CSV table of C-alpha atoms in Angstrom, one decimal:
chain,number,residue,atom,x,y,z
A,1,MET,CA,51.4,29.5,6.5
A,2,SER,CA,50.4,32.9,7.6
A,3,ALA,CA,50.5,33.2,11.5
A,4,ASP,CA,47.6,35.7,11.7
A,5,ARG,CA,45.2,33.8,9.4
A,6,GLY,CA,45.7,30.1,10.0
A,7,VAL,CA,43.3,27.3,9.2
A,8,VAL,CA,39.7,27.5,9.1
A,9,VAL,CA,37.4,24.1,9.2
A,10,VAL,CA,33.9,24.9,7.9
A,11,GLY,CA,31.6,22.2,9.0
A,12,ALA,CA,31.7,21.1,12.7
A,13,SER,CA,31.0,17.5,11.9
A,14,LEU,CA,32.8,14.2,12.1
A,15,ALA,CA,34.9,15.0,9.2
A,16,GLY,CA,35.6,18.6,10.5
A,17,LEU,CA,36.6,17.3,13.9
A,18,ARG,CA,38.8,14.6,12.6
A,19,GLY,CA,40.3,16.9,10.1
A,20,ALA,CA,41.2,19.6,12.8
A,21,GLU,CA,42.6,16.8,15.1
A,22,ALA,CA,44.8,15.5,12.2
A,23,LEU,CA,46.3,18.9,11.6
A,24,ARG,CA,47.2,19.1,15.2
A,25,ARG,CA,48.7,15.6,15.1
A,26,GLY,CA,50.5,16.7,12.0
A,27,GLY,CA,52.4,19.3,13.7
A,28,TYR,CA,50.2,22.3,12.9
A,29,ALA,CA,50.3,24.9,15.9
A,30,GLY,CA,48.9,27.9,14.4
A,31,PRO,CA,45.4,29.5,14.7
A,32,LEU,CA,42.6,26.9,14.1
A,33,THR,CA,38.8,27.8,13.8
A,34,LEU,CA,36.0,25.5,13.4
A,35,VAL,CA,32.7,26.8,12.0
A,36,GLY,CA,29.4,24.9,12.5
A,37,ASP,CA,25.8,25.7,11.4
A,38,GLU,CA,24.3,23.8,14.5
A,39,PRO,CA,24.9,25.2,18.1
A,40,TYR,CA,26.3,21.8,19.1
A,41,GLN,CA,29.7,20.4,19.3
A,42,PRO,CA,30.2,17.5,16.8
A,43,TYR,CA,28.2,14.5,17.3
A,44,ASP,CA,27.6,11.0,15.8
A,45,ARG,CA,24.9,10.7,13.3
A,46,PRO,CA,24.4,6.7,13.0
A,47,PRO,CA,22.7,6.4,16.4
A,48,LEU,CA,20.0,8.9,15.5
A,49,SER,CA,18.1,6.7,13.3
A,50,LYS,CA,18.6,3.8,15.7
A,51,HIS,CA,19.1,4.3,19.4
A,52,VAL,CA,17.8,7.9,19.6
A,53,LEU,CA,14.4,7.1,17.7
A,54,ALA,CA,14.1,4.0,19.9
A,55,GLY,CA,14.6,6.2,23.2
A,56,GLU,CA,17.4,4.2,24.2
A,57,LEU,CA,19.8,7.2,23.9
A,58,ARG,CA,19.2,11.0,24.4
A,59,PRO,CA,20.1,13.2,21.5
A,60,ASP,CA,22.7,15.0,23.6
A,61,ALA,CA,24.5,11.8,24.4
A,62,THR,CA,25.7,11.4,20.9
A,63,ALA,CA,28.7,13.8,21.2
A,64,LEU,CA,31.8,12.6,19.5
A,65,PRO,CA,34.9,12.3,21.7
A,66,HIS,CA,37.8,14.7,21.2
A,67,LEU,CA,40.9,12.6,20.7
A,68,VAL,CA,43.3,15.6,20.6
A,69,ASP,CA,43.5,18.9,22.5
A,70,LEU,CA,42.5,21.2,19.6
A,71,ASP,CA,43.2,24.7,21.3
A,72,ALA,CA,40.7,26.0,18.6
A,73,THR,CA,38.1,28.6,18.4
A,74,TRP,CA,34.6,27.4,17.9
A,75,ARG,CA,31.9,29.4,16.1
A,76,LEU,CA,29.0,27.2,16.4
A,77,GLY,CA,25.5,28.1,15.3
A,78,GLN,CA,26.9,30.3,12.5
A,79,PRO,CA,26.4,29.0,9.0
A,80,ALA,CA,28.8,29.8,6.4
A,81,VAL,CA,27.1,31.9,3.7
A,82,GLY,CA,29.7,32.8,1.4
A,83,LEU,CA,33.4,32.5,0.2
A,84,ASP,CA,35.5,35.1,-1.2
A,85,ARG,CA,38.5,33.2,-2.7
A,86,ALA,CA,40.5,36.3,-3.8
A,87,ALA,CA,40.5,37.9,-0.3
A,88,ARG,CA,40.6,34.4,1.4
A,89,MET,CA,37.7,35.3,3.6
A,90,LEU,CA,34.8,33.1,4.8
A,91,ARG,CA,31.6,35.0,5.4
A,92,LEU,CA,29.1,33.8,8.3
A,93,ALA,CA,25.4,34.4,8.7
A,94,ASP,CA,25.9,36.9,11.6
A,95,GLY,CA,27.7,39.2,9.0
A,96,SER,CA,31.2,38.5,10.3
A,97,ALA,CA,34.0,37.3,8.0
A,98,LEU,CA,37.0,34.9,9.0
A,99,PRO,CA,40.2,35.3,7.2
A,100,TYR,CA,42.0,32.0,6.4
A,101,GLU,CA,45.3,30.9,4.9
A,102,LYS,CA,43.9,27.4,4.3
A,103,LEU,CA,40.4,26.2,4.5
A,104,LEU,CA,39.0,22.7,5.0
A,105,ILE,CA,35.4,22.3,3.8
A,106,ALA,CA,33.4,19.7,5.6
A,107,THR,CA,29.9,20.9,5.5
A,108,GLY,CA,28.5,17.5,4.8
A,109,ALA,CA,25.0,17.0,3.5
A,110,ARG,CA,21.4,17.9,4.3
A,111,ALA,CA,18.4,15.8,4.2
A,112,ARG,CA,16.4,16.1,0.9
A,113,SER,CA,13.1,17.9,2.0
A,114,TRP,CA,9.7,17.5,0.5
A,115,PRO,CA,9.4,20.1,-2.4
A,116,VAL,CA,7.2,23.1,-1.5
A,117,THR,CA,6.0,25.4,-4.1
A,118,GLU,CA,3.5,28.1,-4.6
A,119,LYS,CA,1.2,25.4,-6.1
A,120,THR,CA,1.4,23.1,-3.1
A,121,GLY,CA,1.6,25.6,-0.4
A,122,PRO,CA,3.3,25.2,3.1
A,123,LEU,CA,3.4,21.5,4.5
A,124,PRO,CA,1.1,20.3,7.2
A,125,SER,CA,2.7,19.7,10.5
A,126,GLY,CA,3.8,16.1,11.4
A,127,ILE,CA,6.1,15.8,8.4
A,128,HIS,CA,9.7,15.0,9.5
A,129,THR,CA,13.1,14.3,8.0
A,130,LEU,CA,16.0,12.6,9.8
A,131,ARG,CA,19.4,13.9,9.4
A,132,SER,CA,20.4,16.2,12.4
A,133,ARG,CA,20.2,15.9,16.2
A,134,ASP,CA,17.1,18.3,16.3
A,135,ASP,CA,15.5,16.2,13.6
A,136,ALA,CA,16.0,13.1,15.8
A,137,ALA,CA,14.7,14.7,18.9
A,138,ALA,CA,11.5,16.0,17.2
A,139,LEU,CA,10.9,12.7,15.5
A,140,ARG,CA,11.5,10.8,18.7
A,141,SER,CA,8.8,13.0,20.5
A,142,ALA,CA,6.3,12.3,17.7
A,143,LEU,CA,6.8,8.6,17.8
A,144,ALA,CA,6.6,8.5,21.6
A,145,ALA,CA,3.1,10.1,21.3
A,146,GLY,CA,1.8,7.0,19.6
A,147,PRO,CA,0.8,8.2,16.1
A,148,LYS,CA,-1.9,5.7,14.5
A,149,ARG,CA,0.2,5.2,11.4
A,150,VAL,CA,3.7,6.2,10.3
A,151,LEU,CA,4.2,6.7,6.6
A,152,ILE,CA,7.8,6.5,5.5
A,153,VAL,CA,8.5,7.9,2.0
A,154,GLY,CA,11.6,6.3,0.6
A,155,ALA,CA,13.2,2.9,1.3
A,156,GLY,CA,16.8,3.5,1.4
A,157,LEU,CA,18.9,2.9,4.6
A,158,ILE,CA,17.4,5.7,6.6
A,159,GLY,CA,13.8,4.7,5.6
A,160,CYS,CA,14.4,0.9,6.4
A,161,GLU,CA,16.0,1.7,9.7
A,162,ALA,CA,13.3,4.1,10.6
A,163,ALA,CA,10.8,1.4,9.6
A,164,SER,CA,12.6,-1.2,11.9
A,165,CYS,CA,12.6,1.2,14.8
A,166,CYS,CA,8.9,2.0,14.5
A,167,ARG,CA,8.0,-1.6,14.5
A,168,ASP,CA,10.1,-2.3,17.5
A,169,LEU,CA,8.0,0.5,19.2
A,170,GLY,CA,4.8,-1.2,18.1
A,171,LEU,CA,3.8,1.3,15.7
A,172,ALA,CA,1.8,0.7,12.5
A,173,VAL,CA,4.1,1.5,9.4
A,174,THR,CA,3.6,1.9,5.8
A,175,LEU,CA,6.8,2.1,3.7
A,176,ALA,CA,6.4,3.6,0.3
A,177,ASP,CA,9.0,3.7,-2.5
A,178,PRO,CA,8.8,3.8,-6.3
A,179,ASN,CA,11.4,1.0,-6.7
A,180,PRO,CA,10.3,-2.7,-6.6
A,181,THR,CA,12.3,-3.4,-3.6
A,182,PRO,CA,13.9,-1.3,-0.6
A,183,LEU,CA,17.7,-0.5,-1.0
A,184,ALA,CA,17.2,-1.2,-4.7
A,185,ARG,CA,19.7,1.5,-5.6
A,186,ILE,CA,22.5,0.2,-3.6
A,187,LEU,CA,21.9,-3.4,-3.7
A,188,GLY,CA,19.7,-4.0,-6.7
A,189,SER,CA,16.3,-5.6,-6.6
A,190,ARG,CA,17.7,-9.2,-6.5
A,191,ILE,CA,19.3,-8.8,-3.1
A,192,GLY,CA,16.9,-5.9,-1.9
A,193,GLY,CA,14.2,-8.5,-2.3
A,194,VAL,CA,15.6,-10.1,0.9
A,195,ILE,CA,14.5,-6.9,2.9
A,196,VAL,CA,10.9,-7.3,1.5
A,197,SER,CA,10.7,-10.7,3.3
A,198,CYS,CA,12.0,-8.8,6.6
A,199,LEU,CA,9.4,-6.2,6.1
A,200,ASP,CA,6.6,-8.9,5.8
A,201,THR,CA,7.9,-10.6,8.9
A,202,ALA,CA,8.1,-7.5,10.9
A,203,GLY,CA,4.5,-6.4,9.9
A,204,VAL,CA,5.4,-3.5,7.6
A,205,ASP,CA,3.0,-2.6,5.1
A,206,PHE,CA,5.5,-2.2,2.1
A,207,ARG,CA,4.1,-0.4,-1.0
A,208,PRO,CA,6.6,-0.8,-3.9
A,209,GLY,CA,6.1,1.1,-7.1
A,210,THR,CA,4.4,3.7,-5.1
A,211,HIS,CA,4.8,7.5,-5.8
A,212,VAL,CA,3.6,10.0,-3.1
A,213,ASP,CA,2.2,13.0,-4.9
A,214,ALA,CA,1.1,15.3,-2.0
A,215,PHE,CA,0.1,15.6,1.7
A,216,GLU,CA,-3.3,16.6,3.0
A,217,ALA,CA,-4.1,18.3,6.4
A,218,ASP,CA,-6.8,18.0,8.8
A,219,ASP,CA,-8.6,20.9,10.3
A,220,ALA,CA,-5.8,21.5,12.9
A,221,GLY,CA,-3.2,21.7,10.1
A,222,ARG,CA,-1.6,18.2,10.9
A,223,VAL,CA,-1.0,15.8,8.2
A,224,CYS,CA,-3.8,13.3,7.9
A,225,ARG,CA,-3.2,11.5,4.6
A,226,ALA,CA,-0.9,11.2,1.6
A,227,ARG,CA,-2.2,11.3,-2.0
A,228,LEU,CA,-0.7,9.0,-4.5
A,229,LYS,CA,0.0,9.5,-8.2
A,230,GLN,CA,-1.9,6.3,-8.9
A,231,GLY,CA,-5.1,8.1,-7.2
A,232,ALA,CA,-5.2,6.2,-4.1
A,233,ALA,CA,-4.5,7.6,-0.6
A,234,ILE,CA,-2.6,6.5,2.6
A,235,GLU,CA,-4.1,7.5,6.0
A,236,THR,CA,-1.3,8.8,8.3
A,237,ASP,CA,-0.7,11.2,11.0
A,238,CYS,CA,3.1,11.1,11.1
A,239,VAL,CA,5.3,11.1,8.1
A,240,ILE,CA,9.1,10.5,7.6
A,241,VAL,CA,10.6,11.7,4.4
A,242,ALA,CA,13.6,9.7,3.6
A,243,LEU,CA,14.5,10.8,0.2
A,244,GLY,CA,18.2,10.9,0.6
A,245,ALA,CA,20.5,13.9,1.0
A,246,THR,CA,21.9,16.9,-1.0
A,247,ARG,CA,25.3,18.2,-0.4
A,248,ASP,CA,25.6,21.2,1.6
A,249,THR,CA,27.1,23.5,-1.1
A,250,GLY,CA,24.6,26.3,-1.6
A,251,TRP,CA,26.7,28.8,0.3
A,252,LEU,CA,29.6,28.2,-2.4
A,253,ALA,CA,27.2,29.4,-5.3
A,254,ASP,CA,29.3,32.5,-6.0
A,255,ALA,CA,32.7,31.1,-5.1
A,256,GLY,CA,33.8,30.0,-8.6
A,257,LEU,CA,34.1,26.4,-7.5
A,258,MET,CA,32.9,23.1,-9.2
A,259,ALA,CA,30.0,22.8,-6.6
A,260,ASP,CA,26.4,21.8,-6.8
A,261,GLU,CA,23.8,19.7,-4.8
A,262,GLY,CA,26.0,16.7,-5.7
A,263,GLY,CA,28.9,17.9,-4.0
A,264,LEU,CA,32.1,20.0,-4.2
A,265,THR,CA,34.3,18.5,-6.9
A,266,CYS,CA,38.0,17.7,-5.8
A,267,ASP,CA,41.1,16.2,-7.4
A,268,VAL,CA,42.8,13.1,-6.1
A,269,ALA,CA,44.6,15.0,-3.3
A,270,CYS,CA,41.3,16.3,-1.9
A,271,ARG,CA,42.0,19.7,-3.4
A,272,ALA,CA,38.7,21.7,-4.2
A,273,LEU,CA,38.6,22.6,-8.0
A,274,ASP,CA,37.6,25.9,-9.5
A,275,ALA,CA,35.2,26.4,-12.4
A,276,ASP,CA,38.2,25.7,-14.7
A,277,GLY,CA,38.9,22.4,-13.2
A,278,GLN,CA,42.1,23.6,-11.4
A,279,PRO,CA,43.0,23.2,-7.7
A,280,ALA,CA,41.8,26.2,-5.8
A,281,PRO,CA,44.7,27.6,-3.7
A,282,GLY,CA,44.6,26.5,0.0
A,283,ILE,CA,41.2,24.9,-0.2
A,284,TYR,CA,40.5,21.3,0.6
A,285,ALA,CA,37.3,19.3,1.2
A,286,ALA,CA,36.5,16.0,3.1
A,287,GLY,CA,33.5,14.0,4.2
A,288,ASP,CA,30.0,13.9,2.6
A,289,VAL,CA,30.5,17.0,0.7
A,290,ALA,CA,33.6,16.0,-1.3
A,291,ARG,CA,33.0,14.7,-4.7
A,292,THR,CA,36.3,13.0,-5.8
A,293,PRO,CA,37.7,10.5,-8.5
A,294,ASN,CA,37.2,6.9,-7.4
A,295,PRO,CA,40.2,4.8,-8.3
A,296,LEU,CA,37.8,1.7,-8.4
A,297,HIS,CA,35.6,3.2,-10.9
A,298,VAL,CA,37.9,5.2,-13.4
A,299,GLY,CA,36.4,8.3,-14.9
A,300,ARG,CA,33.6,8.5,-12.1
A,301,LEU,CA,33.2,11.1,-9.4
A,302,ALA,CA,31.5,10.1,-6.3
A,303,ALA,CA,30.6,11.5,-2.8
A,304,PHE,CA,30.3,9.1,0.0
A,305,GLU,CA,28.0,9.3,3.0
A,306,HIS,CA,30.2,6.8,5.0
A,307,TRP,CA,31.5,7.2,8.5
A,308,GLY,CA,34.7,5.6,7.6
A,309,ASN,CA,35.2,7.8,4.7
A,310,ALA,CA,34.7,11.1,6.7
A,311,VAL,CA,37.4,10.1,9.1
A,312,ALA,CA,40.0,8.7,6.6
A,313,GLN,CA,39.4,11.5,4.0
A,314,ALA,CA,39.6,14.3,6.7
A,315,GLY,CA,42.9,12.8,7.8
A,316,HIS,CA,44.3,12.6,4.3
A,317,ALA,CA,43.2,16.3,3.5
A,318,ALA,CA,44.8,17.5,6.5
A,319,ARG,CA,48.1,15.6,5.6
A,320,ASN,CA,48.0,17.4,2.2
A,321,MET,CA,47.2,20.9,3.7
A,322,LEU,CA,50.4,20.7,5.6
A,323,ALA,CA,52.5,19.2,2.8
A,324,ALA,CA,54.3,20.9,0.0
A,325,GLU,CA,52.7,21.5,-3.5
A,326,ASP,CA,55.1,18.7,-4.9
A,327,ASP,CA,54.1,16.3,-2.0
A,328,GLN,CA,50.3,16.1,-2.5
A,329,GLN,CA,49.4,12.4,-2.3
A,330,GLU,CA,46.3,10.6,-3.8
A,331,TYR,CA,43.4,9.6,-1.5
A,332,ARG,CA,42.4,6.0,-2.0
A,333,HIS,CA,39.7,4.6,0.0
A,334,LEU,CA,37.4,1.6,-0.3
A,335,PRO,CA,33.7,2.6,0.3
A,336,ALA,CA,32.2,0.7,3.1
A,337,PHE,CA,28.8,0.9,5.0
A,338,TRP,CA,26.7,-0.9,7.6
A,339,SER,CA,23.3,-0.8,8.7
A,340,SER,CA,21.2,-2.5,11.4
A,341,GLN,CA,17.6,-3.3,10.7
A,342,PHE,CA,15.0,-6.0,11.5
A,343,GLY,CA,17.6,-7.8,13.7
A,344,ILE,CA,20.1,-8.1,10.8
A,345,ASN,CA,23.6,-6.6,10.4
A,346,ILE,CA,24.1,-5.6,6.8
A,347,LYS,CA,27.6,-4.6,5.8
A,348,GLY,CA,29.0,-3.6,2.5
A,349,VAL,CA,32.4,-2.8,0.7
A,350,GLY,CA,32.9,-1.4,-2.7
A,351,LEU,CA,30.2,0.1,-4.9
A,352,ALA,CA,27.6,-2.3,-6.3
A,353,ASP,CA,25.7,0.0,-8.5
A,354,GLY,CA,26.6,-0.5,-12.1
A,355,ALA,CA,27.3,-4.2,-11.6
A,356,ASP,CA,26.1,-6.6,-14.3
A,357,THR,CA,26.3,-9.8,-12.2
A,358,VAL,CA,25.8,-10.8,-8.5
A,359,ALA,CA,26.5,-14.2,-6.9
A,360,VAL,CA,25.6,-15.5,-3.4
A,361,MET,CA,29.0,-17.1,-2.3
A,362,GLN,CA,28.1,-18.1,1.3
A,363,GLY,CA,24.6,-18.8,2.9
A,364,SER,CA,21.3,-18.2,1.2
A,365,ARG,CA,18.9,-15.4,0.6
A,366,ALA,CA,16.1,-17.5,1.9
A,367,SER,CA,17.9,-17.8,5.2
A,368,ARG,CA,18.7,-14.1,5.2
A,369,ARG,CA,22.3,-15.0,6.2
A,370,PHE,CA,24.6,-14.7,3.2
A,371,LEU,CA,27.3,-13.0,1.4
A,372,ALA,CA,26.8,-11.7,-2.1
A,373,VAL,CA,29.6,-10.5,-4.5
A,374,TYR,CA,28.9,-8.1,-7.4
A,375,GLY,CA,30.9,-8.0,-10.6
A,376,ARG,CA,31.2,-5.9,-13.6
A,377,GLU,CA,32.6,-6.8,-17.0
A,378,GLY,CA,34.4,-9.7,-15.2
A,379,ARG,CA,35.9,-7.7,-12.3
A,380,THR,CA,34.8,-7.7,-8.7
A,381,ILE,CA,33.5,-4.4,-7.5
A,382,ALA,CA,31.5,-5.0,-4.3
A,383,ALA,CA,30.5,-7.4,-1.5
A,384,ILE,CA,27.4,-7.3,0.8
A,385,SER,CA,26.9,-9.4,3.8
A,386,PHE,CA,23.7,-10.1,5.6
A,387,ASP,CA,24.7,-11.5,9.1
A,388,GLN,CA,27.6,-13.3,7.3
A,389,ALA,CA,30.7,-10.7,7.5
A,390,ARG,CA,33.3,-13.3,8.2
A,391,TRP,CA,34.6,-13.3,4.6
A,392,LEU,CA,34.1,-9.5,4.0
A,393,PRO,CA,37.8,-8.4,4.6
A,394,ALA,CA,39.1,-11.0,2.1
A,395,TYR,CA,36.5,-9.8,-0.5
A,396,ALA,CA,37.5,-6.2,0.3
A,397,GLU,CA,41.1,-7.1,-0.6
A,398,ARG,CA,40.1,-8.7,-3.9
A,399,ILE,CA,38.0,-5.6,-4.7
A,400,GLU,CA,40.9,-3.2,-4.2
A,401,ALA,CA,43.1,-5.5,-6.3
A,402,GLY,CA,40.7,-5.6,-9.1
A,403,ALA,CA,40.4,-9.3,-8.9
A,404,ALA,CA,38.3,-11.5,-11.5
A,405,PHE,CA,34.8,-12.2,-10.6
A,406,PRO,CA,34.1,-14.3,-8.7
A,407,PRO,CA,37.4,-13.9,-6.7
A,408,ILE,CA,37.2,-16.6,-4.2
A,409,LEU,CA,36.3,-20.0,-5.0
A,410,GLY,CA,36.6,-23.4,-3.3
A,411,ALA,CA,36.1,-22.3,0.3
A,412,THR,CA,34.6,-25.1,2.6
A,413,ASP,CA,31.4,-23.1,3.5
A,414,GLN,CA,30.6,-22.1,-0.2
A,415,SER,CA,27.7,-23.3,-2.0
A,416,ILE,CA,27.4,-21.0,-5.3
A,417,LYS,CA,24.0,-21.9,-6.6
A,418,ASP,CA,22.6,-18.3,-6.8
A,419,PHE,CA,23.9,-16.3,-9.9
A,420,GLY,CA,21.8,-13.5,-11.4
A,421,VAL,CA,21.6,-9.9,-12.6
A,422,PRO,CA,21.5,-7.3,-9.8
A,423,ASP,CA,18.4,-5.4,-11.5
A,424,PHE,CA,19.3,-1.8,-10.5
A,425,PRO,CA,16.5,0.7,-11.1
A,426,GLN,CA,17.0,3.1,-14.1
A,427,PRO,CA,17.8,6.6,-12.9
A,428,ARG,CA,14.6,8.8,-12.5
A,429,SER,CA,13.7,12.5,-12.1
A,430,ARG,CA,11.3,13.3,-9.4
């Protein structure tokens, strides 16, 4: 590796930090630069939608620990704006350029914002997203001011966690989503329906099948209501837009790589692919931004917004960056996630979307304590637990092994009475 160029990590995130540390642990002693668009050292995102919103943790108390002495140069508050692969130069927003021998792209994702057009005009104030440390700080201040009603648009993980936090703060909450249940896209409506009962118990006004069309402002320019496509309106003075995320790949538009808002496409070794589908020399990717083949779903590319994936993939990419071309190893990772909401710990392994069958193997949906397993074409592909995670590692092993569905029978605490179809919503355009 060139001594004067070295390694540049673009994205001062969980994946960027752990990737840089893995390079040092792997024996790399050359120049190392980390580039971040925010002015902060890498911080942990999961607490933002939980402890920070609740006021239990300051936003600046979410910094990630440094596990290795990096001896690195930090370029924080300077977003990457372009990549010249021929010259091996990374261009930054301040006009400077960084030469690299090898590049690790870990720019993650951005919250999907509410669309603004010439027709809609600028958005009123009081409309928030929740992705970054600054987002969390601004939203915490808004919630602490005691809004009359918080409207959350989108009942995914972030939307549900925010609804749970708002109710814990004693705030009136309306949660609107076009799907029939919360978390329908990752759990299916059959299991997502359990969250409906949680919302009802917590006093959340859940509006399924609801499409928000536009927001209106009062005389001071602050949001005062949301207009629905159905013609009705919801009065609100604080809005949280929780419509998911887009991968941070805009800066790669002219780089000749296979990149769009769905991610940067990589091969099985975490090498970024060029427009012809070939590995781009010296460029690797890890974390939310990396769209890679999934060995559990042959022929499918996926980018995962999971904490564990960011750590594991960054370490694997770093290993391959230091290895010879004939020693590039395949990255294999079982997707996993967790969420804490309405007093329940939800944990999942595998990918449930695309399942054609689901069975509750332990507990019951009525008790809100259960473990459900998903199958597709006779094979086990995912498992989800609601406060019932004891068996989850065993199911994870069966998923990785491609075991038949259902994979575990005859356990003493099983009562398999609940088979059905997951009922995943059909893909839609906004």
